[in-house]
Short mmCIF file of C-alpha atoms in Angstrom, two decimals:
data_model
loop_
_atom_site.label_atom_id
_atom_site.label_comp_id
_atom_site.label_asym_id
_atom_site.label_seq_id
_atom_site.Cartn_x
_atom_site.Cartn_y
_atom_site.Cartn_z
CA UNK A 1 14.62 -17.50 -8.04
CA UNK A 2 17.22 -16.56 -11.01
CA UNK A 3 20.40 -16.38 -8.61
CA UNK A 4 19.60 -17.10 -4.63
CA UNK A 5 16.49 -18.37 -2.65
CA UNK A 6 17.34 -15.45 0.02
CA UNK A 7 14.22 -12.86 0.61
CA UNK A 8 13.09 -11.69 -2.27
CA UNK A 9 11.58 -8.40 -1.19
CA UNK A 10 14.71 -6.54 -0.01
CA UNK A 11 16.31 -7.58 -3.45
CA UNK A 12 13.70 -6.13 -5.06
CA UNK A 13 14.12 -2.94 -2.79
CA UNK A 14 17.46 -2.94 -3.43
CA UNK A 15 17.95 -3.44 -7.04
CA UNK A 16 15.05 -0.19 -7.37
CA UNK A 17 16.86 2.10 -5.50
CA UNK A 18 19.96 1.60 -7.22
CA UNK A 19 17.96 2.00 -10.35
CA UNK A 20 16.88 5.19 -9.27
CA UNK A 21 20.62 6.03 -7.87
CA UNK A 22 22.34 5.35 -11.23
CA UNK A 23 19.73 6.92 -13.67
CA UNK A 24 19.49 10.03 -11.58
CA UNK A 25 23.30 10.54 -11.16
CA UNK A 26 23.32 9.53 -15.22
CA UNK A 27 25.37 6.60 -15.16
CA UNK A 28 24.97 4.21 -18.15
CA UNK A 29 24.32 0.05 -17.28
CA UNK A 30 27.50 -0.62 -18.81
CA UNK A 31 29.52 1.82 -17.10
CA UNK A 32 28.11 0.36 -13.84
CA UNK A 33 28.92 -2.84 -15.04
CA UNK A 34 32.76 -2.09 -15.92
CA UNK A 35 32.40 -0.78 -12.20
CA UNK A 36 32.09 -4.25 -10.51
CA UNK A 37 33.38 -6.18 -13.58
CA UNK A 38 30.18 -7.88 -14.69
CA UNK A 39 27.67 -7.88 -17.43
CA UNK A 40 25.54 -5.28 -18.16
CA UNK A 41 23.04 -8.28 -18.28
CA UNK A 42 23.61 -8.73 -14.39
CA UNK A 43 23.01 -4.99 -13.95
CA UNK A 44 19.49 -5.28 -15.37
CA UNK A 45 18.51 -8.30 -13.13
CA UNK A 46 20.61 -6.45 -10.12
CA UNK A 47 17.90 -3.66 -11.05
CA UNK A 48 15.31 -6.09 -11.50
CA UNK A 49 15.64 -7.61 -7.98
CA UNK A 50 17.02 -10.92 -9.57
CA UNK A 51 20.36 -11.09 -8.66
CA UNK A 52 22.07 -10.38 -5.18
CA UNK A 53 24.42 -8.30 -4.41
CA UNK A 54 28.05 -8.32 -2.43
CA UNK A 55 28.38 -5.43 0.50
CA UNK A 56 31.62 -4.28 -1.91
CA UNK A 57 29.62 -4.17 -5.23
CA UNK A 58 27.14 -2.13 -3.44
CA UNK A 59 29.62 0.08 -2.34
CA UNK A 60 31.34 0.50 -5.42
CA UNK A 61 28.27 1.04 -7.03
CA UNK A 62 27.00 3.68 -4.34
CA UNK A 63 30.41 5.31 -4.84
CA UNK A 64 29.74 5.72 -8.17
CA UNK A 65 26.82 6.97 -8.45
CA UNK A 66 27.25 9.47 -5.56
CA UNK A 67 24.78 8.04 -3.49
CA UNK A 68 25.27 9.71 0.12
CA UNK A 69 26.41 7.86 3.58
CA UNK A 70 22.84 6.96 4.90
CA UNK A 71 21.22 5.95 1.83
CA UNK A 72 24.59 3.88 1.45
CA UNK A 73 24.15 2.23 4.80
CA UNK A 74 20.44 1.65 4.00
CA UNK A 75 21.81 -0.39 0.77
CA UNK A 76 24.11 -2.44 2.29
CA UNK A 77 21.59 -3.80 5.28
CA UNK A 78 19.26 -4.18 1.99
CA UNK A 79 22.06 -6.50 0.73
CA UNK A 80 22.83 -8.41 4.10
CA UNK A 81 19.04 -9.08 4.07
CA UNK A 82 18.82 -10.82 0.67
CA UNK A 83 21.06 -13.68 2.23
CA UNK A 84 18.75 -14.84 4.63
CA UNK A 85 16.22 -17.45 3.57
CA UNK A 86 12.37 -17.66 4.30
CA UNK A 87 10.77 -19.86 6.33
CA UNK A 88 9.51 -21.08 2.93
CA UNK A 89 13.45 -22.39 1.51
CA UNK A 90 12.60 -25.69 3.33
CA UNK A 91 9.62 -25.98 0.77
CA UNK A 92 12.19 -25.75 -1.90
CA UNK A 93 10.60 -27.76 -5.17
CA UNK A 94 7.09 -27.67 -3.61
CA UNK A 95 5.75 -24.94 -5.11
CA UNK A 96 6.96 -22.38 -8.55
CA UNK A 97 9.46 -20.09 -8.52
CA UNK A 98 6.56 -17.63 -9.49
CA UNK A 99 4.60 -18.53 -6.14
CA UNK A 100 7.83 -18.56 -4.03
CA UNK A 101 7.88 -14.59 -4.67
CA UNK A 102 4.36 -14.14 -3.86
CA UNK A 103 5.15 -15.58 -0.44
CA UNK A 104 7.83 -13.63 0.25
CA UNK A 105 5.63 -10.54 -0.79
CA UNK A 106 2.62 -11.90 1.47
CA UNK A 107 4.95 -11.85 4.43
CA UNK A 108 6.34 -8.41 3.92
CA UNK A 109 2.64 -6.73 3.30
CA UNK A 110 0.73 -4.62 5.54
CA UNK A 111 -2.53 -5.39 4.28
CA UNK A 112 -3.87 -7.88 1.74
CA UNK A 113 -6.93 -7.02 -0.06
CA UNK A 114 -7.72 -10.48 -2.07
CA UNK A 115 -11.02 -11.02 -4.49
CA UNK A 116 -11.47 -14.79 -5.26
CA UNK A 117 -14.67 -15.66 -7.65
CA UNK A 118 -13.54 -19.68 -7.63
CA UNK A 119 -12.25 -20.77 -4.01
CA UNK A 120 -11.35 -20.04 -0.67
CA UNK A 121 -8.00 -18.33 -0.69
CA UNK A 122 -5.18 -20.15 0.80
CA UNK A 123 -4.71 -18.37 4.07
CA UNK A 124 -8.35 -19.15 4.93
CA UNK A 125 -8.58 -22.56 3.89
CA UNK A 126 -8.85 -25.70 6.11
CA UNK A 127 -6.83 -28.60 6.30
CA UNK A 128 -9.39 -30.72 4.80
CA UNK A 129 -10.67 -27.91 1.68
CA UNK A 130 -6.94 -27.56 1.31
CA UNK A 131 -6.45 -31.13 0.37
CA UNK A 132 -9.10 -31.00 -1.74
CA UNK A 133 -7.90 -28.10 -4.10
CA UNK A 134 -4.73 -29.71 -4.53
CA UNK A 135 -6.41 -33.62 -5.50
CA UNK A 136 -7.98 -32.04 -7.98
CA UNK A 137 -4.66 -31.81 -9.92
CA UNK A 138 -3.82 -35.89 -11.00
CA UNK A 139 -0.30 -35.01 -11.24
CA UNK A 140 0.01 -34.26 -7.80
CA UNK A 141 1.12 -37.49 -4.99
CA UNK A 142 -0.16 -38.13 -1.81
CA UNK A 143 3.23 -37.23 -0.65
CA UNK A 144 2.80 -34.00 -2.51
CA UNK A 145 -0.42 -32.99 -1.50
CA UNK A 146 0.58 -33.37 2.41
CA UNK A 147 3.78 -31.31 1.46
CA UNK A 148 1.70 -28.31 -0.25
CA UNK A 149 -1.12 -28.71 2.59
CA UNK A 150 1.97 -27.94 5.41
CA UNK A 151 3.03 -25.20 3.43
CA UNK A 152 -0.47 -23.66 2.69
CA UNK A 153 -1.29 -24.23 6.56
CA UNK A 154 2.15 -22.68 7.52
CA UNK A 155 1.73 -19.30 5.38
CA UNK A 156 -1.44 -18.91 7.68
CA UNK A 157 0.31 -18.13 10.19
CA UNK A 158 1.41 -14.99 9.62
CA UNK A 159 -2.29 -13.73 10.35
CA UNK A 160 -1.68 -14.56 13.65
CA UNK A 161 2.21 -13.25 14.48
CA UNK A 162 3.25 -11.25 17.16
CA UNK A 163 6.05 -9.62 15.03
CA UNK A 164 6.28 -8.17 12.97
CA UNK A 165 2.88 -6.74 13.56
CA UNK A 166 0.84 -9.37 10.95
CA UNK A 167 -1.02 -7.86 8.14
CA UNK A 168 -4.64 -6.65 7.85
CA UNK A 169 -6.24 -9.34 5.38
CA UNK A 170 -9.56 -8.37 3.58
CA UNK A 171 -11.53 -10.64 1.60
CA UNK A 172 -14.37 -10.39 -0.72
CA UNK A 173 -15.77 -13.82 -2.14
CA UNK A 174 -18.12 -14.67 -4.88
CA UNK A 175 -21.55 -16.27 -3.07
CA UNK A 176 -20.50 -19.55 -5.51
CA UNK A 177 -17.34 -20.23 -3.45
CA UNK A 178 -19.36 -20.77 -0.84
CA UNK A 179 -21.56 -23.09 -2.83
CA UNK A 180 -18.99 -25.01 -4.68
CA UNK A 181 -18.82 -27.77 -2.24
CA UNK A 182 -15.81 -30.33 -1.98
CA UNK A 183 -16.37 -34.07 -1.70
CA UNK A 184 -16.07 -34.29 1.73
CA UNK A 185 -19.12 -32.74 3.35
CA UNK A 186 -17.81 -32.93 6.60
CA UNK A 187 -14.96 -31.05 5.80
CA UNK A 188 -16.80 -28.57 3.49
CA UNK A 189 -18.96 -27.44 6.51
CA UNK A 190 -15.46 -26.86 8.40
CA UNK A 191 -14.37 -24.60 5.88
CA UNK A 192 -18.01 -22.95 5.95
CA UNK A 193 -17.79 -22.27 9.77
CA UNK A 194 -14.11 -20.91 9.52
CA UNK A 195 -15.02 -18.56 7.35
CA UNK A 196 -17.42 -17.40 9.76
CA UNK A 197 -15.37 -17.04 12.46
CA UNK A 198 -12.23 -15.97 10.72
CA UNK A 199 -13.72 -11.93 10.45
CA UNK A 200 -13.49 -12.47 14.85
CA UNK A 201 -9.97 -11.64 14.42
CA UNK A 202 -9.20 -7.95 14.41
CA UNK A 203 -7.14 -8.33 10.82
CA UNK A 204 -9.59 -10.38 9.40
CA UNK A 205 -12.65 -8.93 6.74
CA UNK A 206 -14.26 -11.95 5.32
CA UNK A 207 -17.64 -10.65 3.23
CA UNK A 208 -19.56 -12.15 0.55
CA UNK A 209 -20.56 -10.93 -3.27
CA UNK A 210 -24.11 -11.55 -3.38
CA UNK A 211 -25.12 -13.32 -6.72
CA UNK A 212 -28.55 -10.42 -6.32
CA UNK A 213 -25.29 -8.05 -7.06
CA UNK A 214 -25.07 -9.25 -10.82
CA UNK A 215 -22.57 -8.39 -13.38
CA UNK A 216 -19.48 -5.91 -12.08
CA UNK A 217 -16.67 -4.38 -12.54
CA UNK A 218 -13.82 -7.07 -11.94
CA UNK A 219 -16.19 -9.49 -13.65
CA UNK A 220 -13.79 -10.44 -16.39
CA UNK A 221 -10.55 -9.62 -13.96
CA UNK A 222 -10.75 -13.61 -12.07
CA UNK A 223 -8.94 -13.50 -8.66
CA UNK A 224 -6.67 -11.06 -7.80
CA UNK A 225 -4.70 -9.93 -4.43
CA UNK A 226 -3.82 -6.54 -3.64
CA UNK A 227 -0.21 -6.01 -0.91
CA UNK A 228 0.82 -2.50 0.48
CA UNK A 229 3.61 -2.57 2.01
CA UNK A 230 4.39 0.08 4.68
CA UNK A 231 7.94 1.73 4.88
CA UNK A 232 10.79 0.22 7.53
CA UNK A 233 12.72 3.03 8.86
CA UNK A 234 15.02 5.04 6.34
CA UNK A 235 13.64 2.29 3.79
CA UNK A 236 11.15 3.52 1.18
CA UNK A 237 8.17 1.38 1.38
CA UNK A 238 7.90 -1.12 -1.13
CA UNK A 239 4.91 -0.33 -3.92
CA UNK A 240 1.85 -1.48 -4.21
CA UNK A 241 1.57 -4.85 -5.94
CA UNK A 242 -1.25 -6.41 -7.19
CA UNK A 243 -0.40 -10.42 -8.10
CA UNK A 244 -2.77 -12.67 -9.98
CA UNK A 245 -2.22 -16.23 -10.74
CA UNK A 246 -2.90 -18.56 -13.28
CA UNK A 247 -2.26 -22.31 -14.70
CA UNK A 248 1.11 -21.68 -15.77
CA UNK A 249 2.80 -18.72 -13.95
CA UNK A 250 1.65 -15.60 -12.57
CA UNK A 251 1.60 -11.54 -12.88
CA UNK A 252 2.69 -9.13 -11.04
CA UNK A 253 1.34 -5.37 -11.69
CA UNK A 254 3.41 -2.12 -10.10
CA UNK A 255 2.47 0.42 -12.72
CA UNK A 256 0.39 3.76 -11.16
CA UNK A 257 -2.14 3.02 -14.30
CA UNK A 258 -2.33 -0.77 -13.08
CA UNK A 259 -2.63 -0.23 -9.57
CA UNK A 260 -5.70 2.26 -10.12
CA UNK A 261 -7.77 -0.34 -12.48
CA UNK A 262 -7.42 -3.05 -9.75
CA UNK A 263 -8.19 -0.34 -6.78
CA UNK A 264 -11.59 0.91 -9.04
CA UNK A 265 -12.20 -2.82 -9.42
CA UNK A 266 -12.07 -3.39 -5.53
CA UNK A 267 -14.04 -0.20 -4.71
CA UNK A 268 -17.19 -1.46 -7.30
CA UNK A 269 -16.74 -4.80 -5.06
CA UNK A 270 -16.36 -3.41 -1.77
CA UNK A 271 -19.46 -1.03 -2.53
CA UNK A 272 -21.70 -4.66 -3.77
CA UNK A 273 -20.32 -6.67 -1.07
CA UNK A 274 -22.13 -8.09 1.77
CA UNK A 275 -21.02 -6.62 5.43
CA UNK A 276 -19.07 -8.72 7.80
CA UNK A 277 -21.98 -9.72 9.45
CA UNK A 278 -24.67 -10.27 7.05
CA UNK A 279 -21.84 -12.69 5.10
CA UNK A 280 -21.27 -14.72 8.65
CA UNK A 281 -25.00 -15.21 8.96
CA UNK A 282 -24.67 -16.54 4.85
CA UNK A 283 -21.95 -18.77 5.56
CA UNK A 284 -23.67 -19.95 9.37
CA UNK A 285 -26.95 -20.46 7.29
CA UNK A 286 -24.82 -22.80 4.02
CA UNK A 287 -23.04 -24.50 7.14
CA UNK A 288 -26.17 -26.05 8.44
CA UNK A 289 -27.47 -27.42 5.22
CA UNK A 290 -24.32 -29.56 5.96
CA UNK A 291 -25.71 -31.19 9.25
CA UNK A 292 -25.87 -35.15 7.85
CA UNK A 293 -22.53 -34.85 7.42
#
């Protein structure tokens, strides 16, 4: 992260609505920086959730901008929050700054809707398949591998938490996932059989895209996870993200006109998709082809 490894999603939260607070009372960046003697560079990544905030800069800044006392009190618990670290901090220099936000986003959605057309996501995979997708990077140690298969392994259990209530994960897979098979057949027909039995949990969708469903709309879009985030008392919810990842960094899409192109892209895929149980009796039926193992 540009200026702390604290949570990442009240930051963001915060540094929005004292966007909104400043443009609406018409304050100018700089002016707001003269007002806690900064740059107006640090306003813009204040804004941008980048930088943190002291309680006294955001009441100075609340003061200025005529924000009233509960929406002030709702920005300074915003602030307290971005001190504390993530589970994730002891992971430091394991993973991308890039993927470090995602986490922190993953753990503060209420549902997850996730399209993958090349693997099984992470918070689905197995020990073994885990280990796997990260060999097939040379640059990576044994010492690393074990380090990102904890982490991957420990971001799973949020599916399973008692609180905050854990969010409601739908997935959609291409039929070649399930036919891309690792090295270890043993272990592949693991990862088979927990997919299977991962839709027995009631936050759990696991369902298959049928090759028979042929060319569609998020075709060309490669994987892609939807978060909603629901709202935590006087907070405003934060807005629906959709997060894609690549070799070398990732995106992150807020806008309304983004949003609906990924949520047209999941409706053509939830409409071709297999049903929980007809992809179950898929992956059961691939499993068994894996009985030499």
């Amino acid at each position: 992260m540009t200026d702390s490894a604290g949570s990442s999603v009240p930051r963001r939260q915060l540094g929005r609505l004292l966007k909104e607070a400043r443009e609406k009372a018409g304050v100018t960046a700089p002016a707001a920086a003269a007002e806690i003697e900064v740059g107006r560079s640090k306003i813009y990544r204040i804004e941008a959730g980048e930088s943190p905030l002291k309680r006294v800069e955001v009441l100075a800044l609340a003061g200025l901008y005529g924000v009233d006392a509960t929406m002030t009190e709702v920005l300074v618990a915003l602030a307290a929050e971005t001190k504390a670290q993530g589970w994730w901090a002891s992971f430091d220099g394991a993973m991308p700054d890039w993927f470090e936000l995602y986490v922190s986003l993953e753990a503060a959605a209420s549902e997850l809707r996730q399209y993958d057309p090349t693997i099984v996501p992470g918070l689905l995979q197995t020990e073994d398949y885990a280990a796997a997708v990260f060999r097939a990077n040379p640059d990576h140690t044994d010492e690393k591998i074990a380090r990102l298969v904890t982490l991957r392994l420990e971001r799973q259990r949020l599916l399973a938490r008692r609180a905050p209530r854990p969010p409601a994960l739908d997935v959609i897979l291409d039929e070649a996932v399930l036919r891309r098979p690792i090295a270890d057949r043993a272990g592949m027909q693991g990862q088979l059989l927990r997919l299977a039995e991962a839709s027995d949990a009631k936050n759990v969708h696991v369902r298959v895209l049928p090759f028979t469903a042929g060319p569609h709309r998020a075709s060309q879009s490669g994987p892609f996870v939807i978060l909603d985030f629901r709202a935590e008392g006087p907070r405003p919810a934060e807005p629906t993200t959709v997060y894609g990842e690549g070799l070398t960094g990732a995106v992150y899409l807020d806008k309304r006109s983004e949003i609906e192109t990924y949520e047209n892209a999941w409706n053509a895929l939830d409409d071709l998709a297999l049903n929980v149980e007809d992809s179950r009796e898929l992956m059961r039926t691939l499993a068994k082809e894996y009985d030499d193992a």
